[in-house]
Tab-separated table of C-alpha atoms in Angstrom:
chain	number	residue	atom	x	y	z
B	469	MET	CA	0.000	0.000	0.000
B	470	LEU	CA	1.129	3.534	-0.753
B	471	HIS	CA	0.430	6.449	1.587
B	472	LYS	CA	0.151	10.017	0.312
B	473	VAL	CA	-0.491	13.318	2.069
B	474	VAL	CA	-2.284	16.255	0.462
B	475	GLN	CA	-2.333	19.563	2.315
B	476	VAL	CA	-5.305	21.860	1.626
B	477	ARG	CA	-6.320	25.295	2.855
B	478	LEU	CA	-9.436	25.603	5.032
B	479	TYR	CA	-11.712	28.623	5.428
B	480	PRO	CA	-13.831	28.002	8.562
B	481	THR	CA	-16.607	30.327	9.608
B	482	LYS	CA	-16.408	32.284	12.884
B	483	GLU	CA	-18.467	29.618	14.631
B	484	GLN	CA	-16.287	26.834	13.221
B	485	GLN	CA	-13.161	28.703	14.321
B	486	ILE	CA	-14.515	28.710	17.898
B	487	GLN	CA	-15.292	24.983	17.675
B	488	LEU	CA	-11.831	24.226	16.316
B	489	ALA	CA	-10.246	26.349	19.063
B	490	GLN	CA	-12.114	24.236	21.626
B	491	ALA	CA	-10.869	21.046	19.943
B	492	PHE	CA	-7.291	22.388	19.906
B	493	GLY	CA	-7.590	23.252	23.598
B	494	CYS	CA	-8.978	19.839	24.601
B	495	ALA	CA	-6.335	17.927	22.641
B	496	ARG	CA	-3.569	20.137	24.036
B	497	TRP	CA	-4.818	19.811	27.639
B	498	TRP	CA	-5.158	16.035	27.360
B	499	TRP	CA	-1.637	15.694	25.880
B	500	ASN	CA	-0.144	17.718	28.747
B	501	TYR	CA	-2.197	15.872	31.381
B	502	ALA	CA	-1.321	12.424	29.974
B	503	LEU	CA	2.362	13.345	29.643
B	504	ASN	CA	2.504	14.638	33.216
B	505	LYS	CA	0.655	11.527	34.477
B	506	SER	CA	3.117	9.265	32.646
B	507	ILE	CA	6.110	11.096	34.133
B	508	GLU	CA	4.708	10.940	37.675
B	509	THR	CA	3.821	7.254	37.354
B	510	TYR	CA	7.306	6.438	36.100
B	511	LYS	CA	8.869	8.265	39.065
B	512	GLU	CA	6.688	6.312	41.512
B	513	THR	CA	6.726	2.834	39.970
B	514	GLY	CA	9.564	2.824	37.450
B	515	LYS	CA	7.077	2.032	34.680
B	516	GLY	CA	5.156	4.254	32.302
B	517	LEU	CA	1.499	4.140	31.275
B	518	THR	CA	0.327	2.268	28.207
B	519	ARG	CA	-2.055	3.634	25.615
B	520	ALA	CA	-4.936	1.607	27.091
B	521	ALA	CA	-4.153	2.806	30.628
B	522	LEU	CA	-4.189	6.448	29.524
B	523	ASN	CA	-7.454	6.097	27.606
B	524	ALA	CA	-8.982	4.480	30.698
B	525	LEU	CA	-8.551	7.803	32.524
B	526	LEU	CA	-10.798	9.695	30.087
B	527	PRO	CA	-14.290	8.558	31.260
B	528	ALA	CA	-13.672	9.779	34.825
B	529	LEU	CA	-12.240	13.087	33.591
B	530	LYS	CA	-15.300	13.694	31.388
B	531	LYS	CA	-17.571	13.254	34.420
B	532	SER	CA	-15.474	15.397	36.743
B	533	VAL	CA	-16.802	18.889	37.497
B	534	ASP	CA	-13.439	20.501	36.730
B	535	THR	CA	-12.951	18.816	33.331
B	536	ILE	CA	-16.525	18.129	32.214
B	537	TRP	CA	-15.820	20.211	29.093
B	538	LEU	CA	-13.766	17.281	27.747
B	539	ALA	CA	-17.088	15.507	27.042
B	540	ASP	CA	-17.867	18.115	24.366
B	541	CYS	CA	-14.756	17.124	22.393
B	542	TYR	CA	-15.052	14.441	19.713
B	543	SER	CA	-13.899	11.272	21.521
B	544	GLN	CA	-11.597	9.995	18.773
B	545	VAL	CA	-9.636	13.253	18.819
B	546	LEU	CA	-8.547	12.520	22.393
B	547	GLN	CA	-7.778	8.880	21.566
B	548	ALA	CA	-5.673	10.010	18.588
B	549	THR	CA	-3.789	12.337	20.951
B	550	THR	CA	-3.068	9.358	23.220
B	551	LEU	CA	-1.772	7.373	20.247
B	552	ASN	CA	0.501	10.245	19.206
B	553	LEU	CA	1.885	10.528	22.750
B	554	THR	CA	2.667	6.804	23.027
B	555	THR	CA	4.276	6.968	19.576
B	556	ALA	CA	6.401	9.911	20.750
B	557	TYR	CA	7.521	7.827	23.746
B	558	LYS	CA	8.366	4.902	21.451
B	559	ASN	CA	10.427	7.158	19.183
B	560	PHE	CA	12.256	8.485	22.254
B	561	PHE	CA	13.141	5.046	23.615
B	562	GLU	CA	14.285	3.894	20.157
B	563	GLN	CA	16.471	7.040	19.923
B	564	ARG	CA	14.690	8.467	16.893
B	565	ALA	CA	13.558	11.636	18.681
B	566	GLY	CA	13.887	13.600	21.902
B	567	PHE	CA	11.698	13.280	24.978
B	568	PRO	CA	8.049	14.406	24.426
B	569	LYS	CA	7.464	18.052	25.287
B	570	PHE	CA	4.488	19.823	26.809
B	571	LYS	CA	2.355	21.760	24.330
B	572	SER	CA	1.782	25.511	24.518
B	573	ARG	CA	-1.316	27.535	23.674
B	574	HIS	CA	0.943	29.873	21.679
B	575	GLY	CA	2.158	29.088	18.190
B	576	LYS	CA	0.927	26.286	15.962
B	577	GLN	CA	-2.138	24.330	17.108
B	578	SER	CA	-3.277	20.998	15.694
B	579	VAL	CA	-5.821	18.241	16.143
B	580	GLN	CA	-6.126	14.860	14.425
B	581	TYR	CA	-9.245	13.078	13.190
B	582	PRO	CA	-8.522	9.353	12.690
B	583	GLN	CA	-11.687	8.563	10.692
B	584	ASN	CA	-15.136	9.699	9.516
B	585	VAL	CA	-13.739	12.614	7.484
B	586	LYS	CA	-15.265	13.052	4.020
B	587	VAL	CA	-14.781	15.244	0.969
B	588	VAL	CA	-18.180	16.733	0.090
B	589	GLU	CA	-18.496	18.798	-3.105
B	590	GLY	CA	-14.937	20.088	-2.907
B	591	ASN	CA	-15.150	20.836	0.816
B	592	LEU	CA	-14.105	18.919	3.933
B	593	LYS	CA	-16.640	17.427	6.330
B	594	LEU	CA	-15.283	16.862	9.841
B	595	PRO	CA	-17.023	14.609	12.395
B	596	GLY	CA	-18.727	15.947	15.487
B	597	ASN	CA	-20.546	19.273	15.483
B	598	ILE	CA	-18.111	21.113	13.173
B	599	GLY	CA	-19.660	19.907	9.931
B	600	ILE	CA	-18.604	20.985	6.437
B	601	ILE	CA	-15.700	23.449	6.241
B	602	LYS	CA	-15.024	25.381	3.050
B	603	ALA	CA	-11.757	24.125	1.538
B	604	LYS	CA	-9.547	24.759	-1.470
B	605	ILE	CA	-8.718	21.251	-2.686
B	606	HIS	CA	-6.262	21.774	-5.532
B	607	ARG	CA	-5.906	18.118	-6.547
B	608	VAL	CA	-8.018	14.978	-6.600
B	609	ILE	CA	-7.993	13.058	-3.310
B	610	GLU	CA	-7.182	9.509	-4.424
B	611	GLY	CA	-7.620	6.422	-2.290
B	612	LYS	CA	-9.103	5.885	1.163
B	613	ILE	CA	-8.787	8.716	3.684
B	614	LYS	CA	-6.966	7.366	6.754
B	615	THR	CA	-6.447	10.426	8.962
B	616	VAL	CA	-6.856	14.187	8.682
B	617	THR	CA	-4.785	16.614	10.754
B	618	VAL	CA	-6.210	20.112	11.035
B	619	CYS	CA	-3.827	22.828	12.179
B	620	LYS	CA	-3.820	26.564	12.747
B	621	THR	CA	-0.541	28.255	11.840
B	622	PRO	CA	0.975	31.184	13.810
B	623	SER	CA	-0.206	33.441	10.969
B	624	ASP	CA	-3.830	32.314	11.602
B	625	LYS	CA	-4.172	30.121	8.524
B	626	TYR	CA	-6.110	26.868	8.753
B	627	LEU	CA	-4.673	23.846	6.937
B	628	ALA	CA	-5.713	20.205	6.675
B	629	SER	CA	-3.239	17.408	5.931
B	630	ILE	CA	-5.177	14.519	4.384
B	631	LEU	CA	-3.441	11.132	4.595
B	632	THR	CA	-4.718	8.644	2.002
B	633	GLU	CA	-3.961	5.010	1.265
B	634	THR	CA	-3.816	3.687	-2.288
B	635	VAL	CA	-2.709	0.459	-3.913
B	636	ARG	CA	0.932	0.620	-4.994
B	637	VAL	CA	1.506	-0.015	-8.691
B	638	VAL	CA	4.396	-2.466	-8.945
B	639	ALA	CA	6.542	-3.793	-11.722
B	640	THR	CA	6.622	-7.544	-12.225
B	641	THR	CA	10.051	-9.214	-12.153
B	642	GLY	CA	11.142	-12.820	-12.601
B	643	GLU	CA	11.413	-13.310	-8.848
B	644	GLY	CA	8.102	-11.757	-7.885
B	645	GLU	CA	6.535	-8.327	-7.785
B	646	ASN	CA	8.732	-5.465	-6.610
B	647	PRO	CA	8.608	-1.741	-7.337
B	648	ILE	CA	11.837	-1.418	-9.326
B	649	ILE	CA	13.142	1.236	-11.665
B	650	SER	CA	15.091	-0.585	-14.389
B	651	GLU	CA	16.198	2.518	-16.274
B	652	GLY	CA	17.562	5.859	-15.210
B	653	LYS	CA	20.630	7.592	-13.907
B	654	ILE	CA	22.401	7.158	-10.602
B	655	TYR	CA	23.174	10.516	-8.998
B	656	GLY	CA	25.811	11.278	-6.395
B	657	ILE	CA	25.110	14.473	-4.428
B	658	ASP	CA	27.480	16.549	-2.321
B	659	LEU	CA	25.495	18.986	-0.152
B	660	GLY	CA	27.065	22.295	0.855
B	661	LEU	CA	26.489	25.957	1.728
B	662	LYS	CA	27.912	27.950	-1.204
B	663	HIS	CA	26.378	25.472	-3.638
B	664	PHE	CA	23.378	23.767	-2.085
B	665	ALA	CA	23.980	20.625	-4.138
B	666	VAL	CA	26.729	19.477	-6.478
B	667	VAL	CA	25.367	16.572	-8.523
B	668	SER	CA	27.280	13.987	-10.559
B	669	ASP	CA	25.736	11.404	-12.881
B	670	GLY	CA	29.085	9.795	-13.663
B	671	VAL	CA	29.676	11.946	-16.743
B	672	HIS	CA	28.573	15.500	-15.961
B	673	VAL	CA	28.711	17.586	-12.797
B	674	SER	CA	25.951	20.127	-12.108
B	675	LYS	CA	25.970	22.804	-9.416
B	676	TYR	CA	22.849	24.273	-7.801
B	677	ASP	CA	23.383	27.530	-5.898
B	678	ASN	CA	22.144	27.924	-2.342
B	679	PRO	CA	19.184	30.390	-2.463
B	680	LYS	CA	19.807	31.517	1.173
B	681	HIS	CA	16.122	32.090	1.847
B	682	LEU	CA	16.502	33.524	5.348
B	683	ALA	CA	19.209	36.014	4.299
B	684	LYS	CA	16.842	37.558	1.728
B	685	HIS	CA	14.287	38.372	4.439
B	686	GLU	CA	16.704	39.032	7.305
B	687	LYS	CA	16.627	42.837	7.095
B	688	ASN	CA	12.827	42.944	6.950
B	689	LEU	CA	12.587	40.362	9.731
B	690	LYS	CA	14.978	42.286	11.986
B	691	HIS	CA	12.938	45.475	11.566
B	692	LYS	CA	9.633	43.756	12.367
B	693	GLN	CA	11.039	41.815	15.326
B	694	LYS	CA	12.290	45.078	16.862
B	695	LYS	CA	8.823	46.597	16.581
B	696	LEU	CA	7.313	43.447	18.120
B	697	ALA	CA	9.758	43.582	21.046
B	698	ARG	CA	8.648	47.160	21.864
B	699	LYS	CA	4.970	46.180	22.168
B	700	VAL	CA	3.470	45.832	25.638
B	701	LYS	CA	3.397	42.200	26.749
B	702	GLY	CA	-0.115	40.744	26.656
B	703	SER	CA	-1.589	43.656	24.693
B	704	ASN	CA	-3.775	43.280	21.610
B	705	SER	CA	-1.195	45.250	19.643
B	706	LYS	CA	1.512	42.696	20.472
B	707	ASN	CA	-0.737	39.763	19.589
B	708	THR	CA	-1.662	41.398	16.288
B	709	TYR	CA	1.915	42.234	15.352
B	710	ARG	CA	3.064	38.720	16.247
B	711	LYS	CA	1.094	37.548	13.202
B	712	VAL	CA	3.001	40.031	11.018
B	713	VAL	CA	6.312	38.469	12.077
B	714	ALA	CA	4.850	34.976	11.642
B	715	LYS	CA	3.916	35.781	8.040
B	716	VAL	CA	7.528	36.706	7.242
B	717	TYR	CA	8.740	33.388	8.641
B	718	GLU	CA	6.004	31.667	6.661
B	719	ARG	CA	7.245	33.230	3.422
B	720	VAL	CA	10.776	32.014	4.210
B	721	SER	CA	9.502	28.509	4.910
B	722	ASN	CA	7.344	28.419	1.772
B	723	SER	CA	10.182	29.579	-0.489
B	724	ARG	CA	12.513	26.960	1.026
B	725	GLN	CA	9.938	24.192	0.585
B	726	ASP	CA	9.310	25.265	-3.014
B	727	PHE	CA	13.019	25.126	-3.869
B	728	LEU	CA	13.556	21.739	-2.196
B	729	HIS	CA	10.477	20.210	-3.835
B	730	LYS	CA	11.446	21.376	-7.313
B	731	LEU	CA	15.082	20.252	-7.050
B	732	SER	CA	14.213	16.861	-5.540
B	733	TYR	CA	11.576	16.274	-8.239
B	734	LYS	CA	14.067	17.180	-10.969
B	735	LEU	CA	16.620	14.673	-9.670
B	736	VAL	CA	14.114	11.897	-9.017
B	737	SER	CA	12.272	12.187	-12.350
B	738	ASP	CA	15.062	10.563	-14.404
B	739	SER	CA	16.945	8.485	-11.821
B	740	GLN	CA	16.797	4.999	-10.366
B	741	ALA	CA	18.940	5.828	-7.338
B	742	VAL	CA	20.289	8.880	-5.542
B	743	ILE	CA	23.340	8.665	-3.278
B	744	VAL	CA	24.011	11.208	-0.513
B	745	GLU	CA	26.156	11.490	2.603
B	746	ASN	CA	24.581	10.667	5.968
B	747	LEU	CA	25.216	14.110	7.470
B	748	HIS	CA	25.058	14.701	11.239
B	749	VAL	CA	23.247	18.037	10.997
B	750	LEU	CA	22.562	18.228	14.752
B	751	GLY	CA	26.289	18.130	15.441
B	752	MET	CA	27.126	20.542	12.611
B	753	VAL	CA	24.824	23.301	13.919
B	754	ARG	CA	26.886	23.437	17.119
B	755	ASN	CA	29.278	25.551	15.080
B	756	HIS	CA	27.757	28.937	15.945
B	757	LYS	CA	29.342	30.631	12.933
B	758	LEU	CA	27.545	28.324	10.492
B	759	ALA	CA	24.483	27.234	12.501
B	760	LYS	CA	22.064	29.697	10.888
B	761	SER	CA	23.243	28.922	7.350
B	762	ILE	CA	23.098	25.152	7.916
B	763	SER	CA	19.600	25.334	9.394
B	764	ASP	CA	18.424	27.572	6.554
B	765	ALA	CA	19.735	25.167	3.896
B	766	GLY	CA	17.334	22.365	4.870
B	767	TRP	CA	19.533	19.356	4.035
B	768	GLY	CA	17.470	16.996	6.201
B	769	THR	CA	14.187	18.058	4.602
B	770	PHE	CA	15.734	17.682	1.145
B	771	THR	CA	16.836	14.117	1.967
B	772	ASN	CA	13.346	13.274	3.242
B	773	PHE	CA	11.821	14.607	0.020
B	774	LEU	CA	14.193	12.427	-2.004
B	775	VAL	CA	13.259	9.349	0.042
B	776	TYR	CA	9.505	9.437	-0.470
B	777	LYS	CA	9.660	10.600	-4.086
B	778	LEU	CA	12.080	7.816	-4.996
B	779	GLU	CA	9.944	5.236	-3.200
B	780	ARG	CA	6.870	6.333	-5.142
B	781	ARG	CA	8.726	5.678	-8.410
B	782	GLY	CA	10.375	2.465	-7.239
B	783	GLY	CA	13.819	4.044	-6.794
B	784	LYS	CA	15.865	4.162	-3.613
B	785	LEU	CA	18.011	6.578	-1.645
B	786	VAL	CA	21.415	5.297	-0.531
B	787	GLU	CA	23.241	7.059	2.309
B	788	ILE	CA	26.991	6.564	2.714
B	789	ASP	CA	28.861	7.003	5.976
B	790	ARG	CA	29.483	10.632	6.936
B	791	TRP	CA	33.183	9.824	7.580
B	792	PHE	CA	33.795	8.626	4.021
B	793	PRO	CA	36.688	10.801	2.662
B	794	SER	CA	34.795	12.032	-0.401
B	795	SER	CA	36.726	15.326	-0.656
B	796	LYS	CA	40.200	13.877	0.030
B	797	LEU	CA	39.923	11.061	-2.496
B	798	CYS	CA	40.988	11.386	-6.129
B	799	SER	CA	38.074	10.271	-8.302
B	800	ASN	CA	40.506	9.360	-11.090
B	801	CYS	CA	43.083	7.106	-9.394
B	802	PHE	CA	41.540	6.805	-5.887
B	803	TYR	CA	44.622	8.219	-4.150
B	804	GLN	CA	43.736	9.666	-0.726
B	805	ILE	CA	45.523	12.783	0.517
B	806	GLY	CA	46.141	13.436	4.201
B	807	GLU	CA	44.659	16.867	4.967
B	808	LEU	CA	42.411	19.256	3.055
B	809	ALA	CA	41.443	22.549	4.704
B	810	LEU	CA	37.900	23.853	4.238
B	811	ASP	CA	39.076	26.966	2.385
B	812	VAL	CA	40.829	24.847	-0.294
B	813	ARG	CA	38.250	24.568	-3.065
B	814	GLN	CA	40.547	23.077	-5.726
B	815	TRP	CA	43.466	20.674	-5.519
B	816	THR	CA	45.726	18.540	-7.705
B	817	CYS	CA	46.271	14.841	-7.093
B	818	PRO	CA	50.005	14.171	-6.357
B	819	HIS	CA	49.685	10.674	-7.814
B	820	CYS	CA	48.064	11.227	-11.235
B	821	ASN	CA	48.254	15.063	-11.490
B	822	THR	CA	44.494	15.343	-12.047
B	823	HIS	CA	43.151	18.782	-11.106
B	824	HIS	CA	39.955	18.591	-9.033
B	825	ASP	CA	37.161	20.926	-8.086
B	826	ARG	CA	36.601	19.972	-4.457
B	827	ASP	CA	32.798	19.662	-4.566
B	828	GLY	CA	32.602	18.069	-8.015
B	829	ASN	CA	35.215	15.499	-7.035
B	830	ALA	CA	33.316	14.748	-3.807
B	831	ALA	CA	30.065	14.172	-5.733
B	832	MET	CA	31.778	11.699	-8.072
B	833	ASN	CA	33.328	9.817	-5.124
B	834	ILE	CA	29.984	9.705	-3.296
B	835	ARG	CA	28.402	8.204	-6.397
B	836	ALA	CA	31.168	5.596	-6.839
B	837	GLU	CA	31.002	4.615	-3.144
B	838	GLY	CA	27.219	4.293	-3.319
B	839	ILE	CA	27.456	1.984	-6.340
B	840	ARG	CA	30.076	-0.079	-4.470
B	841	MET	CA	27.669	-0.416	-1.526
B	842	ILE	CA	24.856	-1.489	-3.842
B	843	LYS	CA	27.008	-4.135	-5.505
B	844	ALA	CA	28.221	-5.347	-2.111
B	845	GLU	CA	24.560	-6.048	-1.295
B	846	GLY	CA	24.445	-8.393	-4.246
B	847	SER	CA	22.174	-6.277	-6.429
B	848	ALA	CA	22.858	-6.130	-10.141
B	849	VAL	CA	23.043	-2.367	-10.554
B	850	SER	CA	24.712	-0.295	-13.225
B	851	ALA	CA	24.253	3.245	-14.425
B	852	VAL	CA	21.516	2.051	-16.757
B	853	GLY	CA	19.388	-0.279	-14.679
B	854	GLY	CA	18.822	-2.579	-11.718
B	855	GLU	CA	17.677	-2.615	-8.108
B	856	VAL	CA	19.319	-0.666	-5.328
B	857	SER	CA	19.830	-1.306	-1.641
B	858	PRO	CA	16.773	-0.391	0.453
B	859	LYS	CA	18.771	0.040	3.663
B	860	LEU	CA	18.738	3.717	4.581
B	861	GLY	CA	21.520	4.945	6.826
B	862	ARG	CA	23.793	1.909	6.348
B	863	LYS	CA	27.370	2.890	7.157
B	864	SER	CA	29.975	2.366	4.453
B	865	LYS	CA	33.676	1.693	4.849
B	866	PHE	CA	36.176	2.650	2.197
B	867	ARG	CA	38.274	-0.375	1.306
B	868	HIS	CA	41.948	0.323	0.632
B	869	SER	CA	42.296	-3.030	-1.075
B	870	PRO	CA	41.407	-3.045	-4.797
B	871	VAL	CA	37.632	-2.859	-5.232
B	872	ILE	CA	36.188	-2.804	-8.729
B	873	THR	CA	33.604	-0.060	-9.061
B	874	GLU	CA	31.779	1.281	-12.059
B	875	ALA	CA	34.164	4.250	-12.228
B	876	GLN	CA	37.210	1.946	-12.289
B	877	THR	CA	35.634	-0.254	-14.945
B	878	VAL	CA	35.286	2.782	-17.215
B	879	LEU	CA	38.850	3.906	-16.485
B	880	GLY	CA	40.292	0.426	-16.744
B	881	THR	CA	42.607	1.042	-13.759
B	882	PRO	CA	42.848	-0.707	-10.369
B	883	SER	CA	42.365	1.079	-7.067
B	884	GLN	CA	45.460	2.920	-5.883
B	885	CYS	CA	45.419	4.294	-2.376
B	886	GLY	CA	48.248	5.474	-0.265
């Protein structure tokens, strides 16, 4: 089965806005209450609360005088909140995310409807007493609607993320049915700051400049943030102007998303595999001189876009180890130099005298290492067809013994490292 998400804009009436605000408040309160209860129980007993144990607390809370307003909330909204909290705990214990945080009434608000949501004459019908909300659905909703998450952005826009489930169209192979791309290029990508991406297909190297979205709005943002800081705390003027600042951030986010979507689509549309480095972005942003630029680039989001777009087409993303010496390795003779400072953008191999552009050379090495990983998995992959390794995040190790890669086959030379 294939899951897709379509985000649409909602235009609720004043009454529906009040009803949604109540739903946001109930879901937020229940999340905070359940999280606090789980923490306290763990401190007392050494064990947390399961999803069933948390949901068992709801009937008594709905009858209590202090929290009787919970009974007005659609029941499945609260149960979906419980599911999201237990999932957050699971992600924490499996080291995929940080510890769950308490939710605030300020900023983005969201609520999830796990079922009974319908598309009626181009609008969205939510369960409970909210009814049909005017929506701008810009594409056909295909498949069965699984869940719908309604959110209110800091700039007071209402959005609905519709998750659908459709049957995956697969290609038939001799060994069974697998979604495989048998034709297309294999791209190696070196991500950076001056050039957002340097891409190699084995023959050509293409460079895509970093748009620096935040830098374009930084002067305007600084001016508006100063005006916001001078407003009286808690005043209507401050609350109103907070939306002005939020809209600037929204424009930055939208322009970044637009760039990343277009570039990822361009690379995926004619490829069977894309190979990138497994960058440790969280560690890289500890460099305070580059933290803002690294965060603005959106490397992690770009990689996520590549993953799901490749999977839809039957292609795969391959990540090589972040410690692979892609910049220090000669893509011609595979000689590895000792040190290469960050300000050195070009260098000449002392073994074969090949002159390299640092980023272009790195992209070619990333591609060659990715193909080596794929072949090590036993998949018959070349630059013109085959299946790729589905293991995301698998660490690679550069072998100093002779390893035949596609690049060496073209060159007709053995690996030479020293």
